[in-house]
Amino acid sequence: MVKDDYSEWSKEELIKEIIKLKKRKKYGIVWHETNIKEKIVELCKKRLPVLEEIQENKINNEVNKPTHILIEGDNYHALSVLNYTHKGKIDLIYIDPPYNRGKEGFRYNDKIVDNEDPYKHSKWLSFISKRLILAKNLLKNEGIIYISIDENEFAQLKLLCDDIFNENNFLACITWKQLHTVKNNAKYFSKSTEYILVYGKNIRHIDNIRQPSDKLINYPHNDEDGKGYYKLDPLSARNKNTEYEFYFDRWNLHWKAPKGSYPRYSEDTLKKMYFDNEIVYKEGWKDPKAKRYYERVQEGVPPSTFWDGSEVGFNASATKELASILSRDAFLSPKPTSLIKRCIEIGSKNKNAIVLDFFAGSGTTGHAVLELNKEDDGNRKFILCNNNEENIFTEVCYPRIRNIIQGYQFEGEEYKLLFEEKITLSKIKKLVDMPDIMNGIIEENKSKYVRIEKEFKNNTIAIYGINYTKDFKEGLGGNLKYFRTDFVDAEPTDRN
């Protein structure tokens, strides 16, 4: 830190400095701000920040689909405008800000901040704090913010967020294992994790946070009768229950649980399910099966704070995914789509949620929202903001979102997850049913794929259908508006 030369200060300046130092808080994060004012912040005080719509980049596909927003320009500028249009309307924020490693190109007032800069940490804190304050205003009372970070600014960011959001609204520090290999050239430790800090705007308005105990992908059937997606379960189980015989008159079939097992449902429950057309039987089956609906599955379990890349994606898989969408290498370290989907699924149960990312990078957050909408018929909207340094917004983010919405040419093996089940102690008793369930999924899908693979990794059983594709990949749909930041002359007020 550069020391101030107080010998050249006037008496009035010294008195003013002493008063300021006396007012300074005694605990929390403190940094040097006097000499590092940010140009864009000062400009937004003098002129009115606005957004100009770029009509040629608009995508208008479907009347009944949500309209998403891209904003090209400085994110402080974009957040200032959003404070007029979306204050208190955002359900969830995910950001992946620059990590300030001194080498990845974090710029402050258009200059790269390197490790030799004496104000390195102060510039980063000044930069991020102003944006987090604006972002907090945008969140609903029940809103949640996720912030990705590594060890370079982790400690400073935690204290800063405790200050801005209040430490009582701290929800979690998630550790994400983003690399699956060991770096043999590491001098001390092979770094393989990053962190995600999670805060609520007001914890009193946030319900219990739950991670779905099962995935929609495991519920492939839908009769379009309003009950939603379901999977087929055996009528028997290992858990002891009253034994009985049941007659299915529709199929002239007498059924009882096989030897060594018991009826999964009481006789009255099975009778009601049969009456409600929730029991299925097909020619060639040994026994009927029950429909288990996704919407009726228990609320879920509290999410763990350790997220393995095998579950939510590694850096390498994210890089390959982006390259396949753009047909070229474009970005060194994008976040995996599945990681952001996990954040959204846990952070907001609202299928009409508005999701904001003001460090949009390659557009992963927008991609995640589009995939979730496709999977559960949601109407979530995203707002992505980023500058266009090195053309990242116009040549990476926008083309990616455009391709995901409209479709794109794809060549290579395409993996479709057909089934996934994490094996826990509570599920061990149910393993006896697993072969039947898995064989049913394989039988049902074998004609749709070139091959089907089973995988057991990190206590998780998965089934994938694989096809080689050299064709046009269908888009996920949706509409898009594209804006660019601009200014108009206006008298400065408390609001601008």
Short mmCIF file of C-alpha atoms in Angstrom, two decimals:
data_model
loop_
_atom_site.label_atom_id
_atom_site.label_comp_id
_atom_site.label_asym_id
_atom_site.label_seq_id
_atom_site.Cartn_x
_atom_site.Cartn_y
_atom_site.Cartn_z
CA MET A 1 0.00 0.00 0.00
CA VAL A 2 1.36 3.44 -0.95
CA LYS A 3 1.67 5.70 2.10
CA ASP A 4 0.24 9.21 2.04
CA ASP A 5 2.70 12.08 2.67
CA TYR A 6 0.81 14.01 5.37
CA SER A 7 3.60 16.63 5.60
CA GLU A 8 2.22 18.31 2.49
CA TRP A 9 -1.40 18.36 3.68
CA SER A 10 -3.09 21.56 4.83
CA LYS A 11 -4.53 21.90 8.34
CA GLU A 12 -8.07 21.61 6.99
CA GLU A 13 -7.19 18.44 5.04
CA LEU A 14 -5.58 16.88 8.11
CA ILE A 15 -8.62 17.64 10.30
CA LYS A 16 -10.91 16.15 7.66
CA GLU A 17 -8.73 13.03 7.48
CA ILE A 18 -8.68 12.62 11.29
CA ILE A 19 -12.50 12.88 11.44
CA LYS A 20 -12.77 10.27 8.67
CA LEU A 21 -10.37 7.91 10.47
CA LYS A 22 -12.33 8.27 13.73
CA LYS A 23 -15.52 7.29 11.92
CA ARG A 24 -13.90 4.27 10.30
CA LYS A 25 -15.36 0.99 11.54
CA LYS A 26 -13.20 -1.05 13.87
CA TYR A 27 -14.14 -4.49 12.49
CA GLY A 28 -14.75 -5.73 8.96
CA ILE A 29 -13.23 -5.04 5.58
CA VAL A 30 -11.46 -1.73 5.02
CA TRP A 31 -9.58 -0.67 1.90
CA HIS A 32 -8.06 2.43 0.33
CA GLU A 33 -10.56 4.26 -1.90
CA THR A 34 -9.41 7.90 -2.00
CA ASN A 35 -7.09 7.69 -5.00
CA ILE A 36 -8.81 4.93 -7.01
CA LYS A 37 -12.12 6.37 -8.12
CA GLU A 38 -13.64 4.42 -11.00
CA LYS A 39 -14.33 6.38 -14.17
CA ILE A 40 -17.62 4.66 -15.05
CA VAL A 41 -19.00 5.29 -11.55
CA GLU A 42 -18.16 8.98 -11.76
CA LEU A 43 -19.60 9.19 -15.28
CA CYS A 44 -22.91 7.67 -14.13
CA LYS A 45 -23.16 10.50 -11.58
CA LYS A 46 -22.78 13.17 -14.27
CA ARG A 47 -24.81 11.65 -17.11
CA LEU A 48 -27.90 9.47 -17.20
CA PRO A 49 -27.13 5.81 -18.02
CA VAL A 50 -29.55 4.27 -20.54
CA LEU A 51 -29.82 1.19 -22.75
CA GLU A 52 -30.10 1.29 -26.53
CA GLU A 53 -31.84 -1.70 -28.14
CA ILE A 54 -29.96 -3.30 -31.04
CA GLN A 55 -32.79 -4.43 -33.28
CA GLU A 56 -30.71 -6.58 -35.65
CA ASN A 57 -29.70 -8.86 -32.76
CA LYS A 58 -33.27 -9.45 -31.61
CA ILE A 59 -34.64 -13.01 -31.69
CA ASN A 60 -38.41 -13.20 -31.84
CA ASN A 61 -39.43 -16.84 -32.25
CA GLU A 62 -42.35 -17.78 -30.06
CA VAL A 63 -45.22 -15.69 -28.72
CA ASN A 64 -45.79 -17.83 -25.62
CA LYS A 65 -42.12 -18.16 -24.65
CA PRO A 66 -40.25 -15.81 -22.27
CA THR A 67 -38.14 -12.94 -23.60
CA HIS A 68 -34.56 -12.87 -22.30
CA ILE A 69 -32.21 -9.88 -22.18
CA LEU A 70 -28.56 -9.40 -23.14
CA ILE A 71 -26.82 -6.14 -22.19
CA GLU A 72 -23.47 -5.30 -23.79
CA GLY A 73 -21.43 -2.78 -21.83
CA ASP A 74 -20.00 -2.04 -18.40
CA ASN A 75 -21.96 -3.94 -15.76
CA TYR A 76 -22.02 -0.99 -13.35
CA HIS A 77 -23.80 0.98 -16.06
CA ALA A 78 -26.18 -1.95 -16.72
CA LEU A 79 -26.93 -2.43 -13.00
CA SER A 80 -27.64 1.28 -12.63
CA VAL A 81 -30.31 1.06 -15.35
CA LEU A 82 -31.73 -2.18 -13.94
CA ASN A 83 -32.22 -0.38 -10.62
CA TYR A 84 -34.86 1.68 -12.43
CA THR A 85 -36.54 -1.24 -14.22
CA HIS A 86 -36.02 -4.34 -12.05
CA LYS A 87 -35.58 -3.16 -8.46
CA GLY A 88 -36.80 -5.91 -6.12
CA LYS A 89 -37.75 -8.19 -9.05
CA ILE A 90 -34.78 -10.56 -9.37
CA ASP A 91 -35.17 -14.05 -7.90
CA LEU A 92 -31.59 -15.27 -8.23
CA ILE A 93 -28.18 -13.89 -9.14
CA TYR A 94 -25.15 -15.92 -10.17
CA ILE A 95 -21.85 -14.18 -10.92
CA ASP A 96 -18.33 -15.31 -11.73
CA PRO A 97 -16.29 -12.11 -11.28
CA PRO A 98 -12.58 -11.76 -12.16
CA TYR A 99 -10.49 -13.55 -9.53
CA ASN A 100 -7.79 -10.85 -9.44
CA ARG A 101 -4.92 -13.29 -9.89
CA GLY A 102 -2.83 -10.58 -11.48
CA LYS A 103 -2.67 -12.40 -14.79
CA GLU A 104 -6.18 -12.99 -16.10
CA GLY A 105 -6.75 -9.44 -17.28
CA PHE A 106 -8.81 -7.78 -14.54
CA ARG A 107 -9.02 -4.15 -15.65
CA TYR A 108 -9.65 -1.10 -13.54
CA ASN A 109 -10.15 2.16 -15.42
CA ASP A 110 -9.07 0.37 -18.61
CA LYS A 111 -5.73 -0.74 -17.15
CA ILE A 112 -4.81 -4.31 -16.27
CA VAL A 113 -4.23 -4.77 -12.53
CA ASP A 114 -1.13 -6.93 -12.04
CA ASN A 115 0.57 -8.36 -8.95
CA GLU A 116 2.90 -5.36 -8.73
CA ASP A 117 0.06 -2.89 -8.32
CA PRO A 118 0.13 -1.61 -4.68
CA TYR A 119 -3.65 -1.03 -4.86
CA LYS A 120 -4.38 -4.47 -6.31
CA HIS A 121 -6.82 -5.64 -3.61
CA SER A 122 -8.27 -2.18 -3.00
CA LYS A 123 -9.12 -1.73 -6.68
CA TRP A 124 -10.80 -5.14 -6.81
CA LEU A 125 -12.80 -4.47 -3.62
CA SER A 126 -13.85 -1.04 -4.81
CA PHE A 127 -14.87 -2.51 -8.16
CA ILE A 128 -16.89 -5.45 -6.80
CA SER A 129 -18.45 -3.66 -3.79
CA LYS A 130 -20.16 -0.99 -5.91
CA ARG A 131 -21.69 -3.66 -8.13
CA LEU A 132 -22.82 -5.87 -5.24
CA ILE A 133 -24.58 -2.92 -3.59
CA LEU A 134 -26.53 -2.26 -6.79
CA ALA A 135 -27.22 -6.00 -7.20
CA LYS A 136 -28.62 -6.33 -3.69
CA ASN A 137 -31.26 -3.71 -4.52
CA LEU A 138 -32.43 -5.83 -7.45
CA LEU A 139 -33.09 -8.98 -5.40
CA LYS A 140 -36.51 -9.87 -4.06
CA ASN A 141 -36.65 -10.28 -0.27
CA GLU A 142 -36.45 -14.05 -0.78
CA GLY A 143 -33.75 -13.68 -3.44
CA ILE A 144 -30.39 -15.48 -3.36
CA ILE A 145 -26.98 -14.58 -4.81
CA TYR A 146 -24.19 -17.04 -5.71
CA ILE A 147 -20.64 -15.70 -6.19
CA SER A 148 -17.86 -17.89 -7.61
CA ILE A 149 -14.37 -17.12 -6.32
CA ASP A 150 -10.99 -18.70 -5.62
CA GLU A 151 -8.52 -18.25 -2.77
CA ASN A 152 -7.01 -14.98 -4.10
CA GLU A 153 -9.92 -12.81 -2.91
CA PHE A 154 -11.97 -15.33 -0.94
CA ALA A 155 -11.24 -13.89 2.53
CA GLN A 156 -11.79 -10.30 1.41
CA LEU A 157 -15.00 -11.17 -0.47
CA LYS A 158 -16.46 -13.02 2.53
CA LEU A 159 -15.96 -9.99 4.79
CA LEU A 160 -17.28 -7.66 2.10
CA CYS A 161 -20.44 -9.72 1.62
CA ASP A 162 -20.95 -9.93 5.38
CA ASP A 163 -20.92 -6.14 5.31
CA ILE A 164 -23.20 -5.65 2.27
CA PHE A 165 -25.68 -8.50 2.77
CA ASN A 166 -25.25 -8.85 6.56
CA GLU A 167 -23.47 -11.88 7.99
CA ASN A 168 -26.81 -13.20 9.29
CA ASN A 169 -27.87 -13.70 5.67
CA PHE A 170 -24.88 -15.92 4.87
CA LEU A 171 -26.20 -19.29 3.67
CA ALA A 172 -23.21 -21.38 2.60
CA CYS A 173 -19.72 -21.62 1.19
CA ILE A 174 -19.84 -24.32 -1.48
CA THR A 175 -16.63 -26.08 -2.49
CA TRP A 176 -16.69 -27.12 -6.15
CA LYS A 177 -14.14 -29.66 -7.37
CA GLN A 178 -13.56 -28.28 -10.84
CA LEU A 179 -10.55 -30.39 -11.87
CA HIS A 180 -10.46 -34.19 -11.93
CA THR A 181 -6.70 -34.49 -12.46
CA VAL A 182 -3.68 -33.80 -10.25
CA LYS A 183 -1.19 -31.16 -11.43
CA ASN A 184 2.16 -32.91 -11.04
CA ASN A 185 4.04 -29.67 -11.68
CA ALA A 186 2.42 -27.92 -8.67
CA LYS A 187 5.08 -26.64 -6.25
CA TYR A 188 3.07 -27.11 -3.05
CA PHE A 189 -0.52 -28.35 -3.44
CA SER A 190 -2.39 -29.38 -6.57
CA LYS A 191 -5.29 -26.94 -6.60
CA SER A 192 -8.51 -28.58 -7.79
CA THR A 193 -11.31 -26.60 -6.13
CA GLU A 194 -13.03 -23.24 -6.23
CA TYR A 195 -15.70 -21.75 -3.99
CA ILE A 196 -19.20 -20.34 -4.31
CA LEU A 197 -20.39 -17.95 -1.58
CA VAL A 198 -24.16 -17.97 -1.11
CA TYR A 199 -26.16 -15.16 0.54
CA GLY A 200 -29.83 -14.41 0.86
CA LYS A 201 -31.18 -10.89 0.76
CA ASN A 202 -33.30 -11.55 3.84
CA ILE A 203 -33.03 -14.99 5.40
CA ARG A 204 -36.37 -14.56 7.18
CA HIS A 205 -38.11 -14.67 3.80
CA ILE A 206 -36.27 -17.78 2.56
CA ASP A 207 -37.94 -21.18 2.97
CA ASN A 208 -35.97 -24.33 3.69
CA ILE A 209 -33.46 -24.83 0.87
CA ARG A 210 -33.75 -28.28 -0.65
CA GLN A 211 -32.04 -30.16 -3.44
CA PRO A 212 -34.37 -32.49 -5.36
CA SER A 213 -33.93 -36.05 -4.08
CA ASP A 214 -34.51 -37.29 -7.60
CA LYS A 215 -34.12 -35.85 -11.09
CA LEU A 216 -36.74 -35.19 -13.71
CA ILE A 217 -34.61 -37.11 -16.20
CA ASN A 218 -35.52 -40.28 -14.28
CA TYR A 219 -39.22 -39.71 -15.03
CA PRO A 220 -39.45 -40.22 -18.82
CA HIS A 221 -43.19 -40.84 -19.25
CA ASN A 222 -46.02 -38.34 -19.56
CA ASP A 223 -49.62 -39.25 -20.47
CA GLU A 224 -50.52 -35.56 -20.95
CA ASP A 225 -53.31 -35.97 -18.39
CA GLY A 226 -52.20 -33.12 -16.14
CA LYS A 227 -50.37 -35.36 -13.67
CA GLY A 228 -46.97 -34.71 -15.22
CA TYR A 229 -43.96 -36.94 -15.75
CA TYR A 230 -43.65 -40.33 -14.08
CA LYS A 231 -41.50 -43.44 -13.92
CA LEU A 232 -42.55 -47.06 -13.42
CA ASP A 233 -41.92 -48.84 -10.11
CA PRO A 234 -42.45 -52.48 -9.13
CA LEU A 235 -45.53 -53.15 -6.99
CA SER A 236 -43.39 -55.09 -4.51
CA ALA A 237 -40.58 -54.15 -2.13
CA ARG A 238 -38.40 -55.65 0.62
CA ASN A 239 -40.06 -53.63 3.38
CA LYS A 240 -42.49 -55.74 5.38
CA ASN A 241 -46.16 -55.07 4.71
CA THR A 242 -49.45 -56.94 4.98
CA GLU A 243 -49.61 -59.60 2.28
CA TYR A 244 -52.63 -59.90 0.01
CA GLU A 245 -53.68 -60.96 -3.48
CA PHE A 246 -55.14 -58.43 -5.89
CA TYR A 247 -57.24 -59.05 -9.00
CA PHE A 248 -56.76 -56.71 -11.98
CA ASP A 249 -59.97 -57.34 -13.90
CA ARG A 250 -58.84 -55.14 -16.79
CA TRP A 251 -56.16 -57.69 -17.64
CA ASN A 252 -57.74 -60.75 -15.97
CA LEU A 253 -54.63 -60.96 -13.81
CA HIS A 254 -54.23 -62.19 -10.23
CA TRP A 255 -51.20 -60.60 -8.59
CA LYS A 256 -49.32 -61.12 -5.34
CA ALA A 257 -45.87 -60.04 -4.24
CA PRO A 258 -43.09 -62.47 -5.30
CA LYS A 259 -41.56 -64.72 -2.67
CA GLY A 260 -39.18 -62.82 -0.38
CA SER A 261 -40.88 -59.45 -0.94
CA TYR A 262 -44.06 -57.68 0.14
CA PRO A 263 -46.64 -55.38 -1.46
CA ARG A 264 -45.23 -51.84 -1.75
CA TYR A 265 -48.70 -50.33 -1.19
CA SER A 266 -51.61 -51.18 1.06
CA GLU A 267 -54.52 -52.92 -0.63
CA ASP A 268 -56.69 -49.79 -0.42
CA THR A 269 -53.96 -47.62 -1.93
CA LEU A 270 -53.36 -50.08 -4.78
CA LYS A 271 -57.10 -50.21 -5.45
CA LYS A 272 -57.28 -46.40 -5.69
CA MET A 273 -54.20 -46.25 -7.96
CA TYR A 274 -55.74 -48.89 -10.23
CA PHE A 275 -59.01 -46.96 -10.36
CA ASP A 276 -57.07 -43.73 -11.17
CA ASN A 277 -55.20 -45.42 -14.07
CA GLU A 278 -51.88 -45.26 -12.21
CA ILE A 279 -51.10 -48.96 -12.67
CA VAL A 280 -49.63 -50.14 -16.00
CA TYR A 281 -49.45 -53.60 -17.52
CA LYS A 282 -48.19 -54.62 -20.95
CA GLU A 283 -48.13 -57.93 -22.74
CA GLY A 284 -44.97 -59.85 -21.92
CA TRP A 285 -44.49 -58.25 -18.51
CA LYS A 286 -44.34 -60.57 -15.53
CA ASP A 287 -46.06 -58.09 -13.20
CA PRO A 288 -47.88 -54.75 -13.45
CA LYS A 289 -46.00 -51.56 -12.50
CA ALA A 290 -46.99 -48.42 -10.63
CA LYS A 291 -46.64 -44.87 -11.94
CA ARG A 292 -44.56 -42.70 -9.60
CA TYR A 293 -45.04 -39.02 -10.43
CA TYR A 294 -42.22 -36.49 -10.18
CA GLU A 295 -44.51 -33.81 -8.75
CA ARG A 296 -45.35 -36.09 -5.81
CA VAL A 297 -41.76 -36.90 -4.90
CA GLN A 298 -40.77 -35.59 -1.48
CA GLU A 299 -39.50 -32.03 -1.35
CA GLY A 300 -35.87 -33.10 -1.28
CA VAL A 301 -32.83 -33.01 0.98
CA PRO A 302 -30.62 -30.18 2.28
CA PRO A 303 -27.88 -29.69 -0.33
CA SER A 304 -24.30 -30.54 0.55
CA THR A 305 -21.64 -27.83 0.48
CA PHE A 306 -19.27 -30.08 -1.49
CA TRP A 307 -20.09 -30.37 -5.20
CA ASP A 308 -18.04 -32.89 -7.14
CA GLY A 309 -17.35 -32.18 -10.79
CA SER A 310 -18.58 -35.66 -11.65
CA GLU A 311 -22.05 -34.46 -10.63
CA VAL A 312 -22.07 -30.80 -11.71
CA GLY A 313 -19.36 -30.72 -14.37
CA PHE A 314 -15.63 -30.03 -14.62
CA ASN A 315 -13.87 -27.12 -16.35
CA ALA A 316 -12.72 -29.41 -19.14
CA SER A 317 -16.24 -30.62 -19.97
CA ALA A 318 -17.49 -27.01 -20.01
CA THR A 319 -14.76 -26.02 -22.48
CA LYS A 320 -15.69 -28.90 -24.81
CA GLU A 321 -19.37 -28.04 -24.55
CA LEU A 322 -18.77 -24.43 -25.57
CA ALA A 323 -16.48 -25.44 -28.45
CA SER A 324 -19.17 -27.78 -29.83
CA ILE A 325 -21.80 -25.01 -29.73
CA LEU A 326 -19.58 -22.45 -31.50
CA SER A 327 -17.68 -24.99 -33.67
CA ARG A 328 -14.40 -23.53 -32.42
CA ASP A 329 -12.36 -22.96 -29.25
CA ALA A 330 -13.45 -19.65 -27.77
CA PHE A 331 -13.00 -19.33 -24.00
CA LEU A 332 -10.40 -20.68 -21.61
CA SER A 333 -12.45 -21.57 -18.54
CA PRO A 334 -16.24 -21.32 -18.80
CA LYS A 335 -18.35 -22.72 -15.97
CA PRO A 336 -20.28 -25.94 -16.69
CA THR A 337 -23.96 -25.52 -17.54
CA SER A 338 -24.83 -28.25 -15.03
CA LEU A 339 -23.15 -26.26 -12.22
CA ILE A 340 -25.33 -23.22 -12.82
CA LYS A 341 -28.42 -25.41 -13.22
CA ARG A 342 -27.73 -26.85 -9.76
CA CYS A 343 -27.52 -23.31 -8.33
CA ILE A 344 -30.83 -22.31 -9.91
CA GLU A 345 -32.66 -25.52 -8.95
CA ILE A 346 -31.65 -25.09 -5.33
CA GLY A 347 -31.92 -21.30 -5.15
CA SER A 348 -35.41 -20.80 -6.58
CA LYS A 349 -38.39 -23.13 -6.93
CA ASN A 350 -40.15 -20.48 -9.03
CA LYS A 351 -40.47 -21.66 -12.64
CA ASN A 352 -41.11 -18.02 -13.62
CA ALA A 353 -37.95 -16.76 -11.89
CA ILE A 354 -35.81 -13.93 -13.28
CA VAL A 355 -32.12 -14.90 -13.16
CA LEU A 356 -29.37 -12.26 -13.43
CA ASP A 357 -25.69 -12.68 -14.28
CA PHE A 358 -23.75 -9.42 -14.61
CA PHE A 359 -20.40 -11.13 -15.29
CA ALA A 360 -21.90 -13.21 -18.08
CA GLY A 361 -18.67 -14.29 -19.77
CA SER A 362 -19.50 -17.01 -22.28
CA GLY A 363 -23.22 -17.02 -21.40
CA THR A 364 -23.39 -20.23 -19.34
CA THR A 365 -26.09 -18.85 -17.02
CA GLY A 366 -28.37 -18.10 -19.97
CA HIS A 367 -27.75 -21.58 -21.39
CA ALA A 368 -28.62 -23.13 -18.00
CA VAL A 369 -31.92 -21.21 -17.81
CA LEU A 370 -32.89 -22.31 -21.34
CA GLU A 371 -32.15 -25.96 -20.52
CA LEU A 372 -34.16 -25.85 -17.29
CA ASN A 373 -37.12 -24.29 -19.09
CA LYS A 374 -37.00 -27.07 -21.67
CA GLU A 375 -36.78 -29.78 -19.01
CA ASP A 376 -39.64 -28.70 -16.76
CA ASP A 377 -41.74 -26.44 -19.05
CA GLY A 378 -40.64 -23.41 -17.04
CA ASN A 379 -40.86 -19.75 -18.05
CA ARG A 380 -37.73 -18.44 -16.35
CA LYS A 381 -36.09 -15.35 -17.84
CA PHE A 382 -32.42 -14.42 -17.79
CA ILE A 383 -30.63 -11.08 -17.92
CA LEU A 384 -26.96 -11.29 -18.92
CA CYS A 385 -24.58 -8.32 -18.74
CA ASN A 386 -20.94 -8.12 -19.81
CA ASN A 387 -18.51 -5.75 -21.47
CA ASN A 388 -17.15 -6.58 -24.90
CA GLU A 389 -13.44 -6.77 -24.09
CA GLU A 390 -11.71 -8.94 -26.69
CA ASN A 391 -15.12 -9.28 -28.37
CA ILE A 392 -16.27 -11.82 -25.79
CA PHE A 393 -19.86 -10.59 -25.84
CA THR A 394 -20.35 -10.27 -29.59
CA GLU A 395 -18.30 -13.30 -30.64
CA VAL A 396 -18.90 -15.75 -27.75
CA CYS A 397 -21.80 -14.92 -25.46
CA TYR A 398 -24.35 -13.72 -28.03
CA PRO A 399 -23.58 -16.43 -30.63
CA ARG A 400 -23.83 -19.10 -27.94
CA ILE A 401 -27.24 -17.91 -26.73
CA ARG A 402 -28.45 -17.45 -30.30
CA ASN A 403 -27.40 -20.99 -31.21
CA ILE A 404 -28.99 -22.53 -28.12
CA ILE A 405 -32.27 -20.73 -28.84
CA GLN A 406 -32.37 -21.28 -32.61
CA GLY A 407 -30.31 -24.45 -33.04
CA TYR A 408 -26.90 -25.10 -34.60
CA GLN A 409 -24.79 -27.56 -36.59
CA PHE A 410 -23.27 -30.26 -34.39
CA GLU A 411 -20.89 -33.12 -35.14
CA GLY A 412 -19.80 -35.77 -32.67
CA GLU A 413 -21.08 -38.18 -30.04
CA GLU A 414 -24.06 -36.88 -28.14
CA TYR A 415 -24.71 -38.31 -24.69
CA LYS A 416 -28.22 -38.30 -23.29
CA LEU A 417 -28.60 -39.04 -19.57
CA LEU A 418 -31.46 -41.53 -19.28
CA PHE A 419 -31.19 -42.43 -15.61
CA GLU A 420 -29.18 -41.36 -12.57
CA GLU A 421 -29.40 -42.52 -8.97
CA LYS A 422 -26.97 -41.70 -6.15
CA ILE A 423 -26.61 -44.66 -3.80
CA THR A 424 -26.90 -43.66 -0.15
CA LEU A 425 -27.37 -45.70 3.02
CA SER A 426 -31.08 -44.94 3.01
CA LYS A 427 -31.41 -46.34 -0.53
CA ILE A 428 -29.46 -49.57 -0.05
CA LYS A 429 -32.64 -51.47 0.86
CA LYS A 430 -34.17 -50.45 -2.46
CA LEU A 431 -31.29 -51.81 -4.55
CA VAL A 432 -33.13 -55.07 -5.11
CA ASP A 433 -35.50 -53.15 -7.41
CA MET A 434 -32.71 -51.36 -9.28
CA PRO A 435 -31.96 -54.06 -11.92
CA ASP A 436 -35.61 -54.17 -12.96
CA ILE A 437 -35.80 -50.39 -13.21
CA MET A 438 -32.54 -50.13 -15.17
CA ASN A 439 -33.39 -53.00 -17.51
CA GLY A 440 -36.75 -51.37 -18.19
CA ILE A 441 -35.06 -48.08 -19.14
CA ILE A 442 -32.53 -49.87 -21.37
CA GLU A 443 -35.25 -51.92 -23.07
CA GLU A 444 -37.37 -48.84 -23.67
CA ASN A 445 -34.51 -46.82 -25.19
CA LYS A 446 -32.30 -49.32 -27.02
CA SER A 447 -33.94 -48.65 -30.38
CA LYS A 448 -33.39 -44.89 -30.03
CA TYR A 449 -29.59 -44.93 -29.63
CA VAL A 450 -26.53 -46.42 -31.33
CA ARG A 451 -25.44 -47.75 -27.98
CA ILE A 452 -26.36 -47.51 -24.31
CA GLU A 453 -23.73 -47.32 -21.55
CA LYS A 454 -24.01 -47.91 -17.82
CA GLU A 455 -21.65 -46.14 -15.44
CA PHE A 456 -20.96 -46.36 -11.73
CA LYS A 457 -18.86 -43.51 -10.38
CA ASN A 458 -18.73 -41.71 -7.03
CA ASN A 459 -21.55 -43.89 -5.64
CA THR A 460 -23.81 -42.90 -8.54
CA ILE A 461 -25.38 -45.24 -11.10
CA ALA A 462 -26.05 -43.67 -14.50
CA ILE A 463 -27.35 -44.85 -17.87
CA TYR A 464 -26.51 -42.93 -21.06
CA GLY A 465 -27.94 -43.22 -24.56
CA ILE A 466 -25.33 -42.36 -27.20
CA ASN A 467 -25.79 -41.33 -30.81
CA TYR A 468 -23.28 -40.01 -33.34
CA THR A 469 -24.66 -36.77 -34.68
CA LYS A 470 -23.67 -34.81 -37.76
CA ASP A 471 -26.72 -32.73 -38.16
CA PHE A 472 -28.62 -29.67 -37.09
CA LYS A 473 -29.15 -29.65 -33.31
CA GLU A 474 -32.62 -28.43 -32.48
CA GLY A 475 -32.83 -25.15 -30.54
CA LEU A 476 -34.44 -24.83 -27.11
CA GLY A 477 -36.66 -21.92 -28.12
CA GLY A 478 -37.32 -18.55 -26.56
CA ASN A 479 -37.05 -14.86 -27.45
CA LEU A 480 -34.21 -12.39 -26.95
CA LYS A 481 -33.67 -8.65 -26.78
CA TYR A 482 -30.18 -7.19 -27.14
CA PHE A 483 -29.19 -3.85 -25.60
CA ARG A 484 -26.03 -1.73 -25.53
CA THR A 485 -25.19 0.76 -22.80
CA ASP A 486 -25.26 4.48 -23.59
CA PHE A 487 -25.61 7.88 -21.89
CA VAL A 488 -27.86 10.89 -22.27
CA ASP A 489 -27.28 14.29 -20.75
CA ALA A 490 -29.26 14.90 -17.55
CA GLU A 491 -29.04 16.85 -14.33
CA PRO A 492 -27.46 14.67 -11.62
CA THR A 493 -29.80 13.57 -8.82
CA ASP A 494 -29.64 11.25 -5.82
CA ARG A 495 -30.96 8.47 -8.05
CA ASN A 496 -28.36 8.71 -10.81
#
